[in-house]
């Protein structure tokens, strides 16, 4: 399980400037349990390709994380704090976001059993994988759909819709950055935290929202020049919920938002 934070801005801006120091501090405080790695993807300007920086360590008191969120300015950024799924190693190649084919992606959830997920991946895609996470395989499926889809948003919708049929209870929440847009997937269906995770959240004294709506996704527009998308559980921006079981794209050119519902088996 993880926390997600994405920013799109009309002009290059740091993550700290985009959301404010207090909101960012609330986000970093979630490393009480989301301390199994961090990562940041960014696109400097529209038309540029994304780059990533990842670590298997906690973001708390990490000077590299501080620099990445304060010193680097980008038109779009994606931040991920990892709470590793049991049995999946904490190491850099398993840290999100993942980058391939000029697209980057971070996931909040778990797609199990991973063996069934791997059956959806071609041998060519499998050969490009670096780590052992279900999330990277989910990303691989998105990239496969991109080859036959008219847009990245549609590729994401097709991949998520395919996974929803096979894994009806999985959280597929994710942020994807590339092709001049940030895409937010809000698709957690009937996902529920296991008892041991609830106990850990309670012991860490995290905000009640983590127990009430851990898998929610929301967005805010602090001003005309910024759009922020995030997991629930931190910050005091004027958050609004994203529609459930949808894929929302945010343009880096004009910050316009477009939402697509997941496809059903009868959808053409």
PDB file of C-alpha atoms in Angstrom:
ATOM      1  CA  UNK A   1       0.000   0.000   0.000  1.00  0.00           C
ATOM      2  CA  UNK A   2       1.257   3.466  -0.790  1.00  0.00           C
ATOM      3  CA  UNK A   3       0.530   7.171  -0.955  1.00  0.00           C
ATOM      4  CA  UNK A   4       0.378   9.145  -4.181  1.00  0.00           C
ATOM      5  CA  UNK A   5       0.785  12.850  -4.928  1.00  0.00           C
ATOM      6  CA  UNK A   6       0.727  14.446  -8.376  1.00  0.00           C
ATOM      7  CA  UNK A   7       1.051  18.039  -9.551  1.00  0.00           C
ATOM      8  CA  UNK A   8       0.484  19.756 -12.890  1.00  0.00           C
ATOM      9  CA  UNK A   9       1.394  23.424 -13.178  1.00  0.00           C
ATOM     10  CA  UNK A  10       1.149  26.075 -15.879  1.00  0.00           C
ATOM     11  CA  UNK A  11       4.800  26.954 -15.204  1.00  0.00           C
ATOM     12  CA  UNK A  12       7.633  24.888 -13.686  1.00  0.00           C
ATOM     13  CA  UNK A  13       7.302  24.705  -9.916  1.00  0.00           C
ATOM     14  CA  UNK A  14       8.677  22.583  -7.096  1.00  0.00           C
ATOM     15  CA  UNK A  15       6.423  20.101  -5.331  1.00  0.00           C
ATOM     16  CA  UNK A  16       6.816  22.089  -2.106  1.00  0.00           C
ATOM     17  CA  UNK A  17       5.718  25.301  -3.826  1.00  0.00           C
ATOM     18  CA  UNK A  18       2.835  23.572  -5.578  1.00  0.00           C
ATOM     19  CA  UNK A  19       1.185  22.138  -2.458  1.00  0.00           C
ATOM     20  CA  UNK A  20       2.698  24.272   0.317  1.00  0.00           C
ATOM     21  CA  UNK A  21       5.113  23.291   3.060  1.00  0.00           C
ATOM     22  CA  UNK A  22       2.399  22.293   5.517  1.00  0.00           C
ATOM     23  CA  UNK A  23       0.703  19.911   3.099  1.00  0.00           C
ATOM     24  CA  UNK A  24       4.049  18.429   2.072  1.00  0.00           C
ATOM     25  CA  UNK A  25       5.015  17.969   5.733  1.00  0.00           C
ATOM     26  CA  UNK A  26       1.712  16.161   6.353  1.00  0.00           C
ATOM     27  CA  UNK A  27       2.508  13.936   3.377  1.00  0.00           C
ATOM     28  CA  UNK A  28       6.031  13.114   4.581  1.00  0.00           C
ATOM     29  CA  UNK A  29       4.662  12.335   8.068  1.00  0.00           C
ATOM     30  CA  UNK A  30       2.963   9.313   6.509  1.00  0.00           C
ATOM     31  CA  UNK A  31       6.386   7.647   6.437  1.00  0.00           C
ATOM     32  CA  UNK A  32       5.441   6.389   9.919  1.00  0.00           C
ATOM     33  CA  UNK A  33       4.208   3.384   7.965  1.00  0.00           C
ATOM     34  CA  UNK A  34       4.905   4.366   4.322  1.00  0.00           C
ATOM     35  CA  UNK A  35       8.660   4.262   4.793  1.00  0.00           C
ATOM     36  CA  UNK A  36       9.687   1.426   2.467  1.00  0.00           C
ATOM     37  CA  UNK A  37      10.972   3.654  -0.288  1.00  0.00           C
ATOM     38  CA  UNK A  38      10.118   6.809  -2.168  1.00  0.00           C
ATOM     39  CA  UNK A  39      10.224   8.012  -5.713  1.00  0.00           C
ATOM     40  CA  UNK A  40       9.610  11.092  -7.803  1.00  0.00           C
ATOM     41  CA  UNK A  41       8.940  11.436 -11.516  1.00  0.00           C
ATOM     42  CA  UNK A  42       8.964  14.793 -13.238  1.00  0.00           C
ATOM     43  CA  UNK A  43       8.530  16.399 -16.643  1.00  0.00           C
ATOM     44  CA  UNK A  44      10.338  19.700 -16.928  1.00  0.00           C
ATOM     45  CA  UNK A  45       8.179  21.180 -19.692  1.00  0.00           C
ATOM     46  CA  UNK A  46       5.487  19.976 -22.115  1.00  0.00           C
ATOM     47  CA  UNK A  47       7.163  18.056 -24.893  1.00  0.00           C
ATOM     48  CA  UNK A  48       9.902  16.732 -22.606  1.00  0.00           C
ATOM     49  CA  UNK A  49      10.212  13.120 -21.467  1.00  0.00           C
ATOM     50  CA  UNK A  50       9.794  12.134 -17.799  1.00  0.00           C
ATOM     51  CA  UNK A  51      12.721  11.342 -15.544  1.00  0.00           C
ATOM     52  CA  UNK A  52      12.646   9.528 -12.208  1.00  0.00           C
ATOM     53  CA  UNK A  53      14.540   9.429  -8.924  1.00  0.00           C
ATOM     54  CA  UNK A  54      13.903   6.519  -6.526  1.00  0.00           C
ATOM     55  CA  UNK A  55      15.167   5.234  -3.192  1.00  0.00           C
ATOM     56  CA  UNK A  56      14.527   2.166  -1.059  1.00  0.00           C
ATOM     57  CA  UNK A  57      14.853   4.276   2.086  1.00  0.00           C
ATOM     58  CA  UNK A  58      12.368   6.423   3.979  1.00  0.00           C
ATOM     59  CA  UNK A  59      11.666   9.936   2.735  1.00  0.00           C
ATOM     60  CA  UNK A  60      11.808  11.228   6.303  1.00  0.00           C
ATOM     61  CA  UNK A  61      14.946  13.293   6.866  1.00  0.00           C
ATOM     62  CA  UNK A  62      16.385  12.170   3.513  1.00  0.00           C
ATOM     63  CA  UNK A  63      18.285  15.144   2.024  1.00  0.00           C
ATOM     64  CA  UNK A  64      17.803  13.735  -1.473  1.00  0.00           C
ATOM     65  CA  UNK A  65      14.018  13.729  -1.003  1.00  0.00           C
ATOM     66  CA  UNK A  66      14.151  17.266   0.382  1.00  0.00           C
ATOM     67  CA  UNK A  67      16.158  18.413  -2.630  1.00  0.00           C
ATOM     68  CA  UNK A  68      13.872  16.567  -5.046  1.00  0.00           C
ATOM     69  CA  UNK A  69      10.757  18.224  -3.638  1.00  0.00           C
ATOM     70  CA  UNK A  70      12.197  21.703  -3.031  1.00  0.00           C
ATOM     71  CA  UNK A  71      14.984  22.407  -5.513  1.00  0.00           C
ATOM     72  CA  UNK A  72      13.699  20.891  -8.742  1.00  0.00           C
ATOM     73  CA  UNK A  73      11.037  22.702 -10.739  1.00  0.00           C
ATOM     74  CA  UNK A  74       8.800  20.896 -13.192  1.00  0.00           C
ATOM     75  CA  UNK A  75       5.576  21.400 -15.086  1.00  0.00           C
ATOM     76  CA  UNK A  76       4.392  18.028 -13.789  1.00  0.00           C
ATOM     77  CA  UNK A  77       5.531  15.832 -10.907  1.00  0.00           C
ATOM     78  CA  UNK A  78       4.512  12.526  -9.374  1.00  0.00           C
ATOM     79  CA  UNK A  79       5.535  11.511  -5.831  1.00  0.00           C
ATOM     80  CA  UNK A  80       5.211   8.063  -4.259  1.00  0.00           C
ATOM     81  CA  UNK A  81       5.686   6.808  -0.703  1.00  0.00           C
ATOM     82  CA  UNK A  82       5.853   3.017  -0.459  1.00  0.00           C
ATOM     83  CA  UNK A  83       4.376   0.681   2.137  1.00  0.00           C
ATOM     84  CA  UNK A  84       5.696  -2.614   0.790  1.00  0.00           C
ATOM     85  CA  UNK A  85       3.330  -5.518   0.229  1.00  0.00           C
ATOM     86  CA  UNK A  86       4.246  -8.446   2.435  1.00  0.00           C
ATOM     87  CA  UNK A  87       6.682 -10.732   0.634  1.00  0.00           C
ATOM     88  CA  UNK A  88       7.917  -8.145  -1.885  1.00  0.00           C
ATOM     89  CA  UNK A  89      11.449  -6.944  -1.184  1.00  0.00           C
ATOM     90  CA  UNK A  90      12.357  -3.386  -0.225  1.00  0.00           C
ATOM     91  CA  UNK A  91      15.005  -2.460  -2.777  1.00  0.00           C
ATOM     92  CA  UNK A  92      15.440   0.293  -5.381  1.00  0.00           C
ATOM     93  CA  UNK A  93      14.160  -1.676  -8.357  1.00  0.00           C
ATOM     94  CA  UNK A  94      10.864  -2.216  -6.504  1.00  0.00           C
ATOM     95  CA  UNK A  95      10.448   1.478  -5.677  1.00  0.00           C
ATOM     96  CA  UNK A  96       7.890   3.434  -7.659  1.00  0.00           C
ATOM     97  CA  UNK A  97       7.572   5.173 -10.043  1.00  0.00           C
ATOM     98  CA  UNK A  98       8.639   2.884 -12.853  1.00  0.00           C
ATOM     99  CA  UNK A  99       9.874   4.320 -16.141  1.00  0.00           C
ATOM    100  CA  UNK A 100       9.796   2.758 -19.603  1.00  0.00           C
ATOM    101  CA  UNK A 101       8.962   3.855 -23.134  1.00  0.00           C
ATOM    102  CA  UNK A 102       8.806   7.531 -22.090  1.00  0.00           C
ATOM    103  CA  UNK A 103       6.033   6.834 -19.555  1.00  0.00           C
ATOM    104  CA  UNK A 104       6.239   6.553 -15.769  1.00  0.00           C
ATOM    105  CA  UNK A 105       3.782   5.077 -13.291  1.00  0.00           C
ATOM    106  CA  UNK A 106       3.189   4.642  -9.530  1.00  0.00           C
ATOM    107  CA  UNK A 107       0.549   2.387  -7.965  1.00  0.00           C
ATOM    108  CA  UNK A 108      -1.320   2.208  -4.663  1.00  0.00           C
ATOM    109  CA  UNK A 109      -2.715  -1.246  -4.131  1.00  0.00           C
ATOM    110  CA  UNK A 110      -2.071  -4.919  -4.585  1.00  0.00           C
ATOM    111  CA  UNK A 111      -2.940  -7.188  -7.516  1.00  0.00           C
ATOM    112  CA  UNK A 112      -2.985 -10.808  -6.386  1.00  0.00           C
ATOM    113  CA  UNK A 113      -2.238 -13.514  -7.215  1.00  0.00           C
ATOM    114  CA  UNK A 114       0.717 -12.140  -9.125  1.00  0.00           C
ATOM    115  CA  UNK A 115       0.997 -15.347 -11.167  1.00  0.00           C
ATOM    116  CA  UNK A 116      -2.343 -14.570 -12.844  1.00  0.00           C
ATOM    117  CA  UNK A 117      -1.152 -11.028 -13.537  1.00  0.00           C
ATOM    118  CA  UNK A 118       2.052 -12.331 -15.109  1.00  0.00           C
ATOM    119  CA  UNK A 119      -0.002 -14.421 -17.538  1.00  0.00           C
ATOM    120  CA  UNK A 120      -1.246 -11.182 -19.103  1.00  0.00           C
ATOM    121  CA  UNK A 121       2.283  -9.977 -19.861  1.00  0.00           C
ATOM    122  CA  UNK A 122       4.047 -10.922 -23.079  1.00  0.00           C
ATOM    123  CA  UNK A 123       7.543 -12.344 -23.007  1.00  0.00           C
ATOM    124  CA  UNK A 124       8.792  -9.131 -24.632  1.00  0.00           C
ATOM    125  CA  UNK A 125       7.310  -7.032 -21.831  1.00  0.00           C
ATOM    126  CA  UNK A 126       8.526  -9.450 -19.162  1.00  0.00           C
ATOM    127  CA  UNK A 127      12.082  -9.037 -20.447  1.00  0.00           C
ATOM    128  CA  UNK A 128      11.949  -5.299 -19.665  1.00  0.00           C
ATOM    129  CA  UNK A 129      10.937  -5.699 -16.010  1.00  0.00           C
ATOM    130  CA  UNK A 130      13.541  -4.879 -13.360  1.00  0.00           C
ATOM    131  CA  UNK A 131      11.813  -5.730 -10.087  1.00  0.00           C
ATOM    132  CA  UNK A 132       9.415  -8.233  -8.571  1.00  0.00           C
ATOM    133  CA  UNK A 133       6.332  -6.129  -7.840  1.00  0.00           C
ATOM    134  CA  UNK A 134       2.817  -6.655  -9.110  1.00  0.00           C
ATOM    135  CA  UNK A 135       2.787  -2.891  -9.761  1.00  0.00           C
ATOM    136  CA  UNK A 136       5.515  -3.051 -12.400  1.00  0.00           C
ATOM    137  CA  UNK A 137       3.606  -5.830 -14.161  1.00  0.00           C
ATOM    138  CA  UNK A 138       0.477  -3.694 -14.084  1.00  0.00           C
ATOM    139  CA  UNK A 139       2.568  -0.955 -15.713  1.00  0.00           C
ATOM    140  CA  UNK A 140       3.725  -3.459 -18.304  1.00  0.00           C
ATOM    141  CA  UNK A 141       0.112  -4.201 -19.227  1.00  0.00           C
ATOM    142  CA  UNK A 142      -0.554  -0.484 -19.717  1.00  0.00           C
ATOM    143  CA  UNK A 143       2.412  -0.296 -22.069  1.00  0.00           C
ATOM    144  CA  UNK A 144       1.131  -3.274 -24.031  1.00  0.00           C
ATOM    145  CA  UNK A 145      -2.233  -1.593 -24.528  1.00  0.00           C
ATOM    146  CA  UNK A 146      -0.505   1.632 -25.586  1.00  0.00           C
ATOM    147  CA  UNK A 147       0.692  -0.071 -28.758  1.00  0.00           C
ATOM    148  CA  UNK A 148      -2.890  -0.393 -30.044  1.00  0.00           C
ATOM    149  CA  UNK A 149      -4.656   2.514 -28.323  1.00  0.00           C
ATOM    150  CA  UNK A 150      -5.260   5.975 -29.810  1.00  0.00           C
ATOM    151  CA  UNK A 151      -4.045   7.727 -26.649  1.00  0.00           C
ATOM    152  CA  UNK A 152      -2.264   7.022 -23.385  1.00  0.00           C
ATOM    153  CA  UNK A 153      -5.468   7.677 -21.404  1.00  0.00           C
ATOM    154  CA  UNK A 154      -7.317   5.111 -23.478  1.00  0.00           C
ATOM    155  CA  UNK A 155      -4.478   2.601 -23.032  1.00  0.00           C
ATOM    156  CA  UNK A 156      -4.726   3.078 -19.271  1.00  0.00           C
ATOM    157  CA  UNK A 157      -8.498   2.655 -19.379  1.00  0.00           C
ATOM    158  CA  UNK A 158      -8.212  -0.581 -21.368  1.00  0.00           C
ATOM    159  CA  UNK A 159      -5.568  -2.028 -19.067  1.00  0.00           C
ATOM    160  CA  UNK A 160      -7.439  -1.108 -15.891  1.00  0.00           C
ATOM    161  CA  UNK A 161     -10.714  -2.426 -17.316  1.00  0.00           C
ATOM    162  CA  UNK A 162      -9.037  -5.725 -18.210  1.00  0.00           C
ATOM    163  CA  UNK A 163      -7.593  -6.047 -14.720  1.00  0.00           C
ATOM    164  CA  UNK A 164     -10.918  -5.148 -13.096  1.00  0.00           C
ATOM    165  CA  UNK A 165     -12.602  -8.134 -14.768  1.00  0.00           C
ATOM    166  CA  UNK A 166      -9.932 -10.552 -13.548  1.00  0.00           C
ATOM    167  CA  UNK A 167      -9.219  -8.970 -10.145  1.00  0.00           C
ATOM    168  CA  UNK A 168     -12.592  -7.555  -8.997  1.00  0.00           C
ATOM    169  CA  UNK A 169     -11.369  -6.657  -5.500  1.00  0.00           C
ATOM    170  CA  UNK A 170      -7.977  -5.147  -6.356  1.00  0.00           C
ATOM    171  CA  UNK A 171      -7.008  -1.530  -5.846  1.00  0.00           C
ATOM    172  CA  UNK A 172      -5.729  -0.258  -9.186  1.00  0.00           C
ATOM    173  CA  UNK A 173      -5.273   3.334  -8.016  1.00  0.00           C
ATOM    174  CA  UNK A 174      -2.315   4.860  -9.806  1.00  0.00           C
ATOM    175  CA  UNK A 175      -0.725   7.935 -11.342  1.00  0.00           C
ATOM    176  CA  UNK A 176       0.796   7.806 -14.813  1.00  0.00           C
ATOM    177  CA  UNK A 177       2.931  10.615 -16.238  1.00  0.00           C
ATOM    178  CA  UNK A 178       3.899  10.895 -19.876  1.00  0.00           C
ATOM    179  CA  UNK A 179       2.852  12.165 -23.292  1.00  0.00           C
ATOM    180  CA  UNK A 180       2.213  15.648 -21.862  1.00  0.00           C
ATOM    181  CA  UNK A 181      -0.348  14.583 -19.295  1.00  0.00           C
ATOM    182  CA  UNK A 182      -0.794  13.275 -15.778  1.00  0.00           C
ATOM    183  CA  UNK A 183      -3.337  10.456 -15.550  1.00  0.00           C
ATOM    184  CA  UNK A 184      -5.052   9.487 -12.303  1.00  0.00           C
ATOM    185  CA  UNK A 185      -6.728   6.101 -11.901  1.00  0.00           C
ATOM    186  CA  UNK A 186      -9.337   5.947  -9.153  1.00  0.00           C
ATOM    187  CA  UNK A 187     -10.354   2.293  -9.202  1.00  0.00           C
ATOM    188  CA  UNK A 188     -10.287   0.437  -5.918  1.00  0.00           C
ATOM    189  CA  UNK A 189     -13.658  -1.366  -6.159  1.00  0.00           C
ATOM    190  CA  UNK A 190     -14.178  -3.334  -2.945  1.00  0.00           C
ATOM    191  CA  UNK A 191     -10.610  -3.077  -1.641  1.00  0.00           C
ATOM    192  CA  UNK A 192     -10.317  -3.168   2.115  1.00  0.00           C
ATOM    193  CA  UNK A 193      -7.318  -2.942   4.393  1.00  0.00           C
ATOM    194  CA  UNK A 194      -6.438  -6.227   6.149  1.00  0.00           C
ATOM    195  CA  UNK A 195      -6.684  -6.294   9.926  1.00  0.00           C
ATOM    196  CA  UNK A 196      -2.910  -6.167  10.380  1.00  0.00           C
ATOM    197  CA  UNK A 197      -2.664  -2.990   8.287  1.00  0.00           C
ATOM    198  CA  UNK A 198      -5.501  -1.378  10.243  1.00  0.00           C
ATOM    199  CA  UNK A 199      -3.673  -2.190  13.461  1.00  0.00           C
ATOM    200  CA  UNK A 200      -0.457  -0.641  12.124  1.00  0.00           C
ATOM    201  CA  UNK A 201      -2.219   2.546  11.013  1.00  0.00           C
ATOM    202  CA  UNK A 202      -3.925   2.822  14.394  1.00  0.00           C
ATOM    203  CA  UNK A 203      -0.666   2.293  16.285  1.00  0.00           C
ATOM    204  CA  UNK A 204       1.058   4.938  14.151  1.00  0.00           C
ATOM    205  CA  UNK A 205      -1.667   7.435  15.071  1.00  0.00           C
ATOM    206  CA  UNK A 206      -2.279   8.472  11.476  1.00  0.00           C
ATOM    207  CA  UNK A 207      -5.318  10.610  10.572  1.00  0.00           C
ATOM    208  CA  UNK A 208      -8.674   8.832  10.812  1.00  0.00           C
ATOM    209  CA  UNK A 209      -9.129   9.268   7.058  1.00  0.00           C
ATOM    210  CA  UNK A 210      -6.649   6.438   6.572  1.00  0.00           C
ATOM    211  CA  UNK A 211      -9.072   4.037   8.205  1.00  0.00           C
ATOM    212  CA  UNK A 212     -12.253   5.556   6.789  1.00  0.00           C
ATOM    213  CA  UNK A 213     -11.207   5.941   3.145  1.00  0.00           C
ATOM    214  CA  UNK A 214      -7.667   4.675   2.650  1.00  0.00           C
ATOM    215  CA  UNK A 215      -8.133   3.964  -1.058  1.00  0.00           C
ATOM    216  CA  UNK A 216      -9.875   7.215  -1.953  1.00  0.00           C
ATOM    217  CA  UNK A 217      -8.378   9.519  -4.587  1.00  0.00           C
ATOM    218  CA  UNK A 218      -9.033  13.247  -4.745  1.00  0.00           C
ATOM    219  CA  UNK A 219      -8.010  16.432  -6.516  1.00  0.00           C
ATOM    220  CA  UNK A 220      -7.689  20.140  -5.769  1.00  0.00           C
ATOM    221  CA  UNK A 221      -7.050  23.326  -7.700  1.00  0.00           C
ATOM    222  CA  UNK A 222      -5.280  25.728  -5.340  1.00  0.00           C
ATOM    223  CA  UNK A 223      -5.307  28.398  -8.060  1.00  0.00           C
ATOM    224  CA  UNK A 224      -5.762  28.747 -11.801  1.00  0.00           C
ATOM    225  CA  UNK A 225      -2.202  27.604 -12.458  1.00  0.00           C
ATOM    226  CA  UNK A 226      -2.082  24.310 -10.513  1.00  0.00           C
ATOM    227  CA  UNK A 227      -3.927  21.012 -10.249  1.00  0.00           C
ATOM    228  CA  UNK A 228      -3.045  18.545  -7.488  1.00  0.00           C
ATOM    229  CA  UNK A 229      -4.109  14.888  -7.296  1.00  0.00           C
ATOM    230  CA  UNK A 230      -3.510  12.694  -4.257  1.00  0.00           C
ATOM    231  CA  UNK A 231      -4.431   9.765  -2.077  1.00  0.00           C
ATOM    232  CA  UNK A 232      -6.555  10.532   0.963  1.00  0.00           C
ATOM    233  CA  UNK A 233      -5.116  11.054   4.421  1.00  0.00           C
ATOM    234  CA  UNK A 234      -3.115  14.292   4.473  1.00  0.00           C
ATOM    235  CA  UNK A 235      -3.197  18.012   3.874  1.00  0.00           C
ATOM    236  CA  UNK A 236      -5.851  20.699   4.074  1.00  0.00           C
ATOM    237  CA  UNK A 237      -6.302  21.752   0.454  1.00  0.00           C
ATOM    238  CA  UNK A 238      -9.833  22.131  -0.899  1.00  0.00           C
ATOM    239  CA  UNK A 239      -9.962  18.470  -1.884  1.00  0.00           C
ATOM    240  CA  UNK A 240     -12.702  17.028  -4.078  1.00  0.00           C
ATOM    241  CA  UNK A 241     -13.163  13.302  -4.717  1.00  0.00           C
ATOM    242  CA  UNK A 242     -12.357  11.839  -8.090  1.00  0.00           C
ATOM    243  CA  UNK A 243     -15.177   9.815  -9.556  1.00  0.00           C
ATOM    244  CA  UNK A 244     -14.815   6.118  -8.632  1.00  0.00           C
ATOM    245  CA  UNK A 245     -13.807   3.526 -11.228  1.00  0.00           C
ATOM    246  CA  UNK A 246     -12.549   6.162 -13.662  1.00  0.00           C
ATOM    247  CA  UNK A 247      -9.423   7.344 -15.456  1.00  0.00           C
ATOM    248  CA  UNK A 248      -8.828  11.115 -15.395  1.00  0.00           C
ATOM    249  CA  UNK A 249      -6.242  12.855 -17.558  1.00  0.00           C
ATOM    250  CA  UNK A 250      -4.844  16.336 -16.852  1.00  0.00           C
ATOM    251  CA  UNK A 251      -3.212  18.174 -19.755  1.00  0.00           C
ATOM    252  CA  UNK A 252       0.173  19.780 -19.207  1.00  0.00           C
ATOM    253  CA  UNK A 253      -0.673  22.321 -21.901  1.00  0.00           C
ATOM    254  CA  UNK A 254      -3.792  23.919 -20.402  1.00  0.00           C
ATOM    255  CA  UNK A 255      -4.570  21.939 -17.189  1.00  0.00           C
ATOM    256  CA  UNK A 256      -7.861  20.731 -18.677  1.00  0.00           C
ATOM    257  CA  UNK A 257      -9.258  17.529 -17.163  1.00  0.00           C
ATOM    258  CA  UNK A 258     -11.057  14.698 -18.944  1.00  0.00           C
ATOM    259  CA  UNK A 259     -12.583  11.665 -17.240  1.00  0.00           C
ATOM    260  CA  UNK A 260     -13.255   8.269 -18.761  1.00  0.00           C
ATOM    261  CA  UNK A 261     -15.280   5.525 -17.027  1.00  0.00           C
ATOM    262  CA  UNK A 262     -13.835   2.038 -16.974  1.00  0.00           C
ATOM    263  CA  UNK A 263     -14.969  -0.164 -19.818  1.00  0.00           C
ATOM    264  CA  UNK A 264     -17.522  -2.902 -19.169  1.00  0.00           C
ATOM    265  CA  UNK A 265     -17.573  -6.191 -21.111  1.00  0.00           C
ATOM    266  CA  UNK A 266     -20.325  -4.750 -23.327  1.00  0.00           C
ATOM    267  CA  UNK A 267     -18.500  -1.498 -24.039  1.00  0.00           C
ATOM    268  CA  UNK A 268     -17.388  -1.391 -27.711  1.00  0.00           C
TER     269      UNK A 268
END
